[in-house]
């Protein structure tokens, strides 16, 4: 019997630096209500969905930086999101900047959570592949300082049995790395949720065309789905945000690798699809039957080192 869950990608238009959390949550609540009207049971929001994409600015004052971080989840402003989703019986994925105090030390992560139909946090992920740089780089038209503001995630790529499926998460740059998908694939993932903030132009290559960047955005997700027999809901924060253009192109991808729904604006927009979680089983038991076909004895170099070895 089919295991269908109606999933929605809640693409968000730009969030200005001056916009309050309460204003952003209001927009998200409107998206949740529209998703409910369209029959969705699970809604995916973008990476760092509660604020502007602050790593585009170099900041030395950590009080200024920390204003972009959530001290608790849910907190005073986000509680309304949890309450609305629970009242509607909808689960959701949310990306945000996380403060964690552990043994008297403050840690900062680029984080996502899955919240189940009852409003409980069913899973947490902390971004592993942090792109960009640590210090100010004057040759860039805008900065990308994720390596300055976040620690590398310390939770690996967990999957969670919740809401009737095996659910996984990643964040933005993670989608470009096949290792992200394969680790979750090895855990039987059936649906990967991911949010992103991707500039429409390459800050280091003025000649890279926008359509090529969009192709990279899509083929990485499509390949990840096909090669691991999983669904994905991949959701942008899009549009002209504080002087920087972010690409849209949010998609829902089937385990075949096909795009089954795609956003066509750079604004708050919903995409919805009835995803049969059993659909990935065919790939998983045939061409990508890992137990039958993988050859881990020759993959050692992938985990032994990060950089490539130049041939002699
Ligand atoms: N947020 C994020 O990870 N964005 C990156 C852009 C990297 S440019 C240094 C991405 O991979 O889309």
Tab-separated table of C-alpha atoms and ligand atoms in Angstrom:
chain	number	residue	atom	x	y	z
A	1	UNK	CA	0.000	0.000	0.000
A	2	UNK	CA	1.292	3.443	-0.915
A	3	UNK	CA	2.597	5.666	1.890
A	4	UNK	CA	1.688	9.083	0.574
A	5	UNK	CA	2.588	12.260	2.430
A	6	UNK	CA	1.675	15.595	0.900
A	7	UNK	CA	4.788	17.745	1.156
A	8	UNK	CA	5.210	21.472	0.560
A	9	UNK	CA	8.211	23.669	-0.070
A	10	UNK	CA	7.623	27.129	1.436
A	11	UNK	CA	10.008	29.296	-0.555
A	12	UNK	CA	10.540	32.686	1.069
A	13	UNK	CA	11.263	35.975	-0.604
A	14	UNK	CA	13.913	38.295	0.826
A	15	UNK	CA	14.057	39.100	4.545
A	16	UNK	CA	15.416	42.591	5.144
A	17	UNK	CA	17.926	43.148	7.932
A	18	UNK	CA	15.427	45.392	9.713
A	19	UNK	CA	12.565	42.880	9.584
A	20	UNK	CA	11.680	41.556	13.044
A	21	UNK	CA	11.374	37.844	13.927
A	22	UNK	CA	7.681	38.445	14.626
A	23	UNK	CA	7.185	39.830	11.107
A	24	UNK	CA	8.997	36.876	9.544
A	25	UNK	CA	7.027	34.371	11.615
A	26	UNK	CA	3.828	36.087	10.444
A	27	UNK	CA	4.843	35.350	6.838
A	28	UNK	CA	5.641	31.744	7.758
A	29	UNK	CA	2.300	31.292	9.496
A	30	UNK	CA	0.552	32.530	6.326
A	31	UNK	CA	2.521	29.957	4.306
A	32	UNK	CA	1.564	27.215	6.791
A	33	UNK	CA	-2.126	28.117	6.497
A	34	UNK	CA	-1.975	28.093	2.693
A	35	UNK	CA	-0.139	24.757	2.790
A	36	UNK	CA	-2.877	23.353	5.013
A	37	UNK	CA	-5.554	24.558	2.573
A	38	UNK	CA	-3.713	22.661	-0.172
A	39	UNK	CA	-3.625	19.475	1.883
A	40	UNK	CA	0.055	19.533	2.879
A	41	UNK	CA	1.166	17.624	5.999
A	42	UNK	CA	4.826	18.629	5.970
A	43	UNK	CA	6.244	22.068	5.107
A	44	UNK	CA	9.900	22.850	4.409
A	45	UNK	CA	11.210	26.375	5.079
A	46	UNK	CA	14.641	27.716	3.937
A	47	UNK	CA	18.049	27.810	5.633
A	48	UNK	CA	18.406	30.662	8.194
A	49	UNK	CA	14.717	31.288	7.599
A	50	UNK	CA	14.164	33.759	10.432
A	51	UNK	CA	16.611	36.477	9.361
A	52	UNK	CA	18.470	37.978	6.461
A	53	UNK	CA	21.473	35.880	5.304
A	54	UNK	CA	23.830	37.643	7.735
A	55	UNK	CA	27.086	35.831	6.736
A	56	UNK	CA	27.267	38.239	3.803
A	57	UNK	CA	28.590	40.876	6.226
A	58	UNK	CA	31.898	41.014	8.084
A	59	UNK	CA	31.208	41.831	11.720
A	60	UNK	CA	33.701	42.124	14.582
A	61	UNK	CA	31.188	42.959	17.292
A	62	UNK	CA	29.907	39.565	18.479
A	63	UNK	CA	26.896	41.215	20.136
A	64	UNK	CA	25.877	42.326	16.650
A	65	UNK	CA	26.427	38.792	15.320
A	66	UNK	CA	24.561	37.137	18.167
A	67	UNK	CA	21.424	39.169	17.482
A	68	UNK	CA	20.902	36.867	14.472
A	69	UNK	CA	20.991	33.701	16.644
A	70	UNK	CA	18.126	31.929	18.441
A	71	UNK	CA	18.787	31.463	22.148
A	72	UNK	CA	15.984	28.908	22.509
A	73	UNK	CA	13.760	26.928	20.151
A	74	UNK	CA	10.886	27.503	20.297
A	75	UNK	CA	11.464	30.998	21.647
A	76	UNK	CA	9.138	33.922	22.319
A	77	UNK	CA	8.713	34.740	18.616
A	78	UNK	CA	8.843	31.231	17.125
A	79	UNK	CA	6.362	29.672	19.585
A	80	UNK	CA	3.545	30.959	17.352
A	81	UNK	CA	4.922	28.935	14.429
A	82	UNK	CA	4.974	25.754	16.530
A	83	UNK	CA	1.463	26.413	17.886
A	84	UNK	CA	-0.030	27.099	14.449
A	85	UNK	CA	1.565	24.010	12.908
A	86	UNK	CA	0.371	21.812	15.784
A	87	UNK	CA	-3.181	23.215	15.542
A	88	UNK	CA	-3.178	22.494	11.787
A	89	UNK	CA	-1.618	19.034	12.302
A	90	UNK	CA	1.330	19.955	10.067
A	91	UNK	CA	4.984	19.046	10.553
A	92	UNK	CA	7.761	21.355	9.401
A	93	UNK	CA	11.488	21.800	8.770
A	94	UNK	CA	13.075	25.069	9.869
A	95	UNK	CA	16.599	26.413	9.378
A	96	UNK	CA	17.989	28.892	11.919
A	97	UNK	CA	21.177	30.093	13.609
A	98	UNK	CA	21.537	28.233	16.905
A	99	UNK	CA	23.201	29.204	20.184
A	100	UNK	CA	24.082	26.252	22.347
A	101	UNK	CA	25.641	26.586	25.812
A	102	UNK	CA	27.589	23.452	26.727
A	103	UNK	CA	29.865	23.146	29.750
A	104	UNK	CA	29.965	26.910	30.089
A	105	UNK	CA	31.041	27.432	26.458
A	106	UNK	CA	28.901	29.135	23.786
A	107	UNK	CA	28.678	27.249	20.472
A	108	UNK	CA	27.177	28.647	17.276
A	109	UNK	CA	25.731	26.377	14.591
A	110	UNK	CA	23.830	26.699	11.312
A	111	UNK	CA	20.992	24.359	12.289
A	112	UNK	CA	17.776	22.790	11.060
A	113	UNK	CA	15.059	20.929	12.914
A	114	UNK	CA	12.135	18.695	12.020
A	115	UNK	CA	8.982	19.362	14.034
A	116	UNK	CA	6.340	16.611	14.006
A	117	UNK	CA	2.536	16.804	13.713
A	118	UNK	CA	2.238	17.266	17.495
A	119	UNK	CA	4.608	20.238	17.564
A	120	UNK	CA	7.537	18.273	19.064
A	121	UNK	CA	11.102	18.619	17.795
A	122	UNK	CA	11.651	15.180	16.263
A	123	UNK	CA	15.170	15.776	14.918
A	124	UNK	CA	18.036	18.237	14.731
A	125	UNK	CA	20.859	18.696	12.211
A	126	UNK	CA	23.863	21.065	12.249
A	127	UNK	CA	25.417	22.069	8.931
A	128	UNK	CA	28.569	20.103	8.112
A	129	UNK	CA	29.820	21.706	4.875
A	130	UNK	CA	30.324	25.390	5.755
A	131	UNK	CA	31.258	27.312	2.587
A	132	UNK	CA	33.144	30.566	2.298
A	133	UNK	CA	35.861	32.005	4.516
A	134	UNK	CA	36.753	33.258	8.010
A	135	UNK	CA	38.219	36.720	7.478
A	136	UNK	CA	37.250	39.761	5.428
A	137	UNK	CA	38.159	39.326	1.741
A	138	UNK	CA	38.174	42.640	-0.090
A	139	UNK	CA	38.145	41.170	-3.614
A	140	UNK	CA	34.624	39.812	-3.131
A	141	UNK	CA	31.581	42.008	-3.941
A	142	UNK	CA	29.937	40.457	-0.866
A	143	UNK	CA	31.275	38.249	1.884
A	144	UNK	CA	30.386	34.639	2.682
A	145	UNK	CA	31.505	34.262	6.305
A	146	UNK	CA	29.892	31.008	7.398
A	147	UNK	CA	33.302	29.708	8.494
A	148	UNK	CA	33.593	32.752	10.796
A	149	UNK	CA	30.181	32.609	12.422
A	150	UNK	CA	29.513	28.854	12.701
A	151	UNK	CA	31.258	25.737	13.951
A	152	UNK	CA	31.179	22.597	11.806
A	153	UNK	CA	28.109	20.584	12.754
A	154	UNK	CA	28.697	17.894	15.370
A	155	UNK	CA	25.694	15.653	14.743
A	156	UNK	CA	26.705	13.956	11.487
A	157	UNK	CA	23.857	13.253	9.057
A	158	UNK	CA	21.230	11.615	11.257
A	159	UNK	CA	17.891	10.317	9.979
A	160	UNK	CA	14.701	10.172	12.012
A	161	UNK	CA	11.715	7.827	11.973
A	162	UNK	CA	8.893	10.322	12.247
A	163	UNK	CA	5.627	11.253	10.532
A	164	UNK	CA	5.430	7.866	8.831
A	165	UNK	CA	8.810	7.941	7.100
A	166	UNK	CA	12.589	7.963	7.428
A	167	UNK	CA	13.440	11.660	7.313
A	168	UNK	CA	16.818	13.321	6.752
A	169	UNK	CA	18.071	16.884	6.582
A	170	UNK	CA	20.881	18.967	5.217
A	171	UNK	CA	21.546	22.657	4.586
A	172	UNK	CA	22.421	24.497	1.392
A	173	UNK	CA	26.064	23.801	0.473
A	174	UNK	CA	25.679	20.241	1.849
A	175	UNK	CA	23.519	19.411	-1.185
A	176	UNK	CA	26.519	19.801	-3.503
A	177	UNK	CA	28.440	16.959	-1.810
A	178	UNK	CA	27.555	13.355	-2.751
A	179	UNK	CA	28.787	12.218	0.673
A	180	UNK	CA	25.851	14.059	2.294
A	181	UNK	CA	23.344	12.026	0.342
A	182	UNK	CA	25.135	8.700	0.525
A	183	UNK	CA	25.509	8.796	4.316
A	184	UNK	CA	21.752	9.335	4.649
A	185	UNK	CA	21.149	6.812	1.862
A	186	UNK	CA	23.097	4.244	3.868
A	187	UNK	CA	20.561	4.849	6.657
A	188	UNK	CA	17.607	4.212	4.360
A	189	UNK	CA	16.455	7.816	4.054
A	190	UNK	CA	13.120	8.276	2.262
A	191	UNK	CA	12.758	12.071	2.282
A	192	UNK	CA	15.503	14.694	2.559
A	193	UNK	CA	14.530	18.240	3.543
A	194	UNK	CA	16.902	21.077	2.800
A	195	UNK	CA	16.895	24.845	2.765
A	196	UNK	CA	19.311	27.153	0.973
A	197	UNK	CA	20.499	30.757	0.488
A	198	UNK	CA	22.424	30.795	-2.783
A	199	UNK	CA	23.494	34.025	-4.501
A	200	UNK	CA	22.263	34.292	-8.097
A	201	UNK	CA	25.801	35.282	-9.151
A	202	UNK	CA	29.175	33.765	-8.261
A	203	UNK	CA	31.116	36.292	-6.160
A	204	UNK	CA	34.399	34.835	-7.484
A	205	UNK	CA	33.447	34.432	-11.168
A	206	UNK	CA	31.575	37.268	-12.868
A	207	UNK	CA	31.260	35.178	-16.046
A	208	UNK	CA	29.362	32.241	-14.555
A	209	UNK	CA	25.856	32.464	-16.086
A	210	UNK	CA	22.832	32.337	-13.750
A	211	UNK	CA	21.328	29.400	-15.668
A	212	UNK	CA	24.464	27.336	-15.011
A	213	UNK	CA	24.219	28.137	-11.297
A	214	UNK	CA	20.578	27.046	-11.336
A	215	UNK	CA	21.579	23.841	-13.125
A	216	UNK	CA	24.116	23.122	-10.361
A	217	UNK	CA	21.425	23.803	-7.781
A	218	UNK	CA	19.127	21.249	-9.375
A	219	UNK	CA	21.430	18.481	-10.629
A	220	UNK	CA	23.000	17.991	-7.216
A	221	UNK	CA	19.605	17.384	-5.627
A	222	UNK	CA	18.368	15.274	-8.541
A	223	UNK	CA	21.494	13.088	-8.480
A	224	UNK	CA	21.280	12.700	-4.700
A	225	UNK	CA	17.685	11.517	-4.964
A	226	UNK	CA	18.271	9.110	-7.849
A	227	UNK	CA	21.459	7.572	-6.447
A	228	UNK	CA	19.893	6.954	-3.044
A	229	UNK	CA	16.236	6.320	-3.896
A	230	UNK	CA	14.883	9.233	-1.889
A	231	UNK	CA	12.527	12.178	-2.206
A	232	UNK	CA	13.809	15.689	-1.555
A	233	UNK	CA	12.177	19.031	-0.856
A	234	UNK	CA	14.755	21.734	-1.580
A	235	UNK	CA	13.729	25.274	-0.649
A	236	UNK	CA	15.244	28.692	-1.308
A	237	UNK	CA	15.303	32.032	0.340
A	238	UNK	CA	15.080	34.077	-2.843
A	239	UNK	CA	15.090	37.541	-4.338
A	240	UNK	CA	16.861	40.837	-3.743
A	241	UNK	CA	17.908	40.705	-0.080
A	242	UNK	CA	19.837	43.610	1.419
A	243	UNK	CA	21.651	44.336	-1.859
A	244	UNK	CA	22.338	40.713	-2.846
A	245	UNK	CA	20.316	38.647	-5.347
A	246	UNK	CA	19.475	35.151	-4.119
A	247	UNK	CA	18.356	32.490	-6.582
A	248	UNK	CA	14.945	30.822	-6.278
A	249	UNK	CA	14.245	27.554	-8.045
A	250	UNK	CA	12.848	25.603	-5.094
A	251	UNK	CA	11.996	22.040	-6.141
A	252	UNK	CA	10.445	18.774	-5.066
A	253	UNK	CA	12.346	15.807	-6.526
A	254	UNK	CA	11.182	12.188	-6.826
A	255	UNK	CA	13.420	9.145	-6.205
A	256	UNK	CA	13.689	8.821	-9.996
A	257	UNK	CA	15.572	12.133	-9.985
A	258	UNK	CA	12.711	13.944	-11.730
A	259	UNK	CA	11.614	17.413	-10.643
A	260	UNK	CA	7.891	17.092	-9.893
A	261	UNK	CA	7.243	20.647	-8.645
A	262	UNK	CA	9.174	23.892	-9.029
A	263	UNK	CA	8.745	27.479	-7.827
A	264	UNK	CA	8.651	30.136	-10.523
A	265	UNK	CA	8.873	33.366	-8.495
A	266	UNK	CA	11.482	34.948	-6.225
A	267	UNK	CA	8.879	35.566	-3.513
A	268	UNK	CA	6.993	33.704	-0.787
A	269	UNK	CA	5.591	30.779	-2.791
A	270	UNK	CA	4.341	27.282	-2.058
A	271	UNK	CA	5.041	24.170	-4.105
A	272	UNK	CA	3.105	21.022	-3.197
A	273	UNK	CA	3.249	17.344	-4.171
A	274	UNK	CA	1.819	14.003	-3.003
A	275	UNK	CA	4.986	11.995	-2.300
A	276	UNK	CA	4.702	8.215	-2.044
A	277	UNK	CA	7.499	7.267	0.337
A	278	UNK	CA	7.478	3.715	-1.027
A	279	UNK	CA	8.531	4.990	-4.442
A	280	UNK	CA	12.225	4.910	-3.506
A	281	UNK	CA	12.133	1.196	-2.853
A	282	UNK	CA	12.596	0.280	-6.517
A	283	UNK	CA	15.970	2.071	-6.782
A	284	UNK	CA	17.012	0.785	-3.386
A	285	UNK	CA	16.386	-2.832	-4.363
A	286	UNK	CA	17.685	-2.786	-7.937
A	287	UNK	CA	20.404	-0.579	-9.430
A	288	UNK	CA	21.228	1.053	-6.067
A	289	UNK	CA	20.921	-2.058	-3.919
A	290	UNK	CA	23.894	-1.043	-1.761
A	291	UNK	CA	24.440	-4.446	-0.136
A	292	UNK	CA	24.639	-6.131	-3.535
A	293	UNK	CA	26.687	-3.606	-5.490
A	294	UNK	CA	28.728	-1.188	-3.331
A	295	UNK	CA	32.492	-1.789	-3.048
A	296	UNK	CA	33.582	-0.135	0.225
A	297	UNK	CA	37.017	-1.806	-0.008
A	298	UNK	CA	37.966	0.719	-2.726
A	299	UNK	CA	36.316	3.810	-1.204
A	300	UNK	CA	38.795	4.303	1.678
A	301	UNK	CA	40.357	7.470	0.246
A	302	UNK	CA	37.023	9.246	0.676
A	303	UNK	CA	37.110	9.057	4.468
A	304	UNK	CA	40.882	8.962	5.006
A	305	UNK	CA	41.512	12.495	3.744
A	306	UNK	CA	39.775	15.679	2.602
A	307	UNK	CA	41.934	16.873	-0.316
A	308	UNK	CA	42.770	15.090	-3.537
A	309	UNK	CA	46.118	13.465	-4.254
A	310	UNK	CA	47.893	14.843	-7.315
A	311	UNK	CA	48.953	11.927	-9.554
A	312	UNK	CA	52.726	11.551	-10.128
B	1	LIG	N1	24.336	29.086	2.212
B	1	LIG	C1	25.170	28.396	1.406
B	1	LIG	O1	25.679	27.370	1.790
B	1	LIG	N2	25.399	28.924	0.178
B	1	LIG	C2	26.351	28.389	-0.726
B	1	LIG	C3	26.973	29.467	-1.529
B	1	LIG	C4	28.403	29.330	-1.463
B	1	LIG	S1	29.233	30.703	-2.146
B	1	LIG	C5	30.606	30.816	-1.158
B	1	LIG	C6	25.810	27.326	-1.662
B	1	LIG	O2	26.481	26.308	-1.836
B	1	LIG	O3	24.762	27.521	-2.262
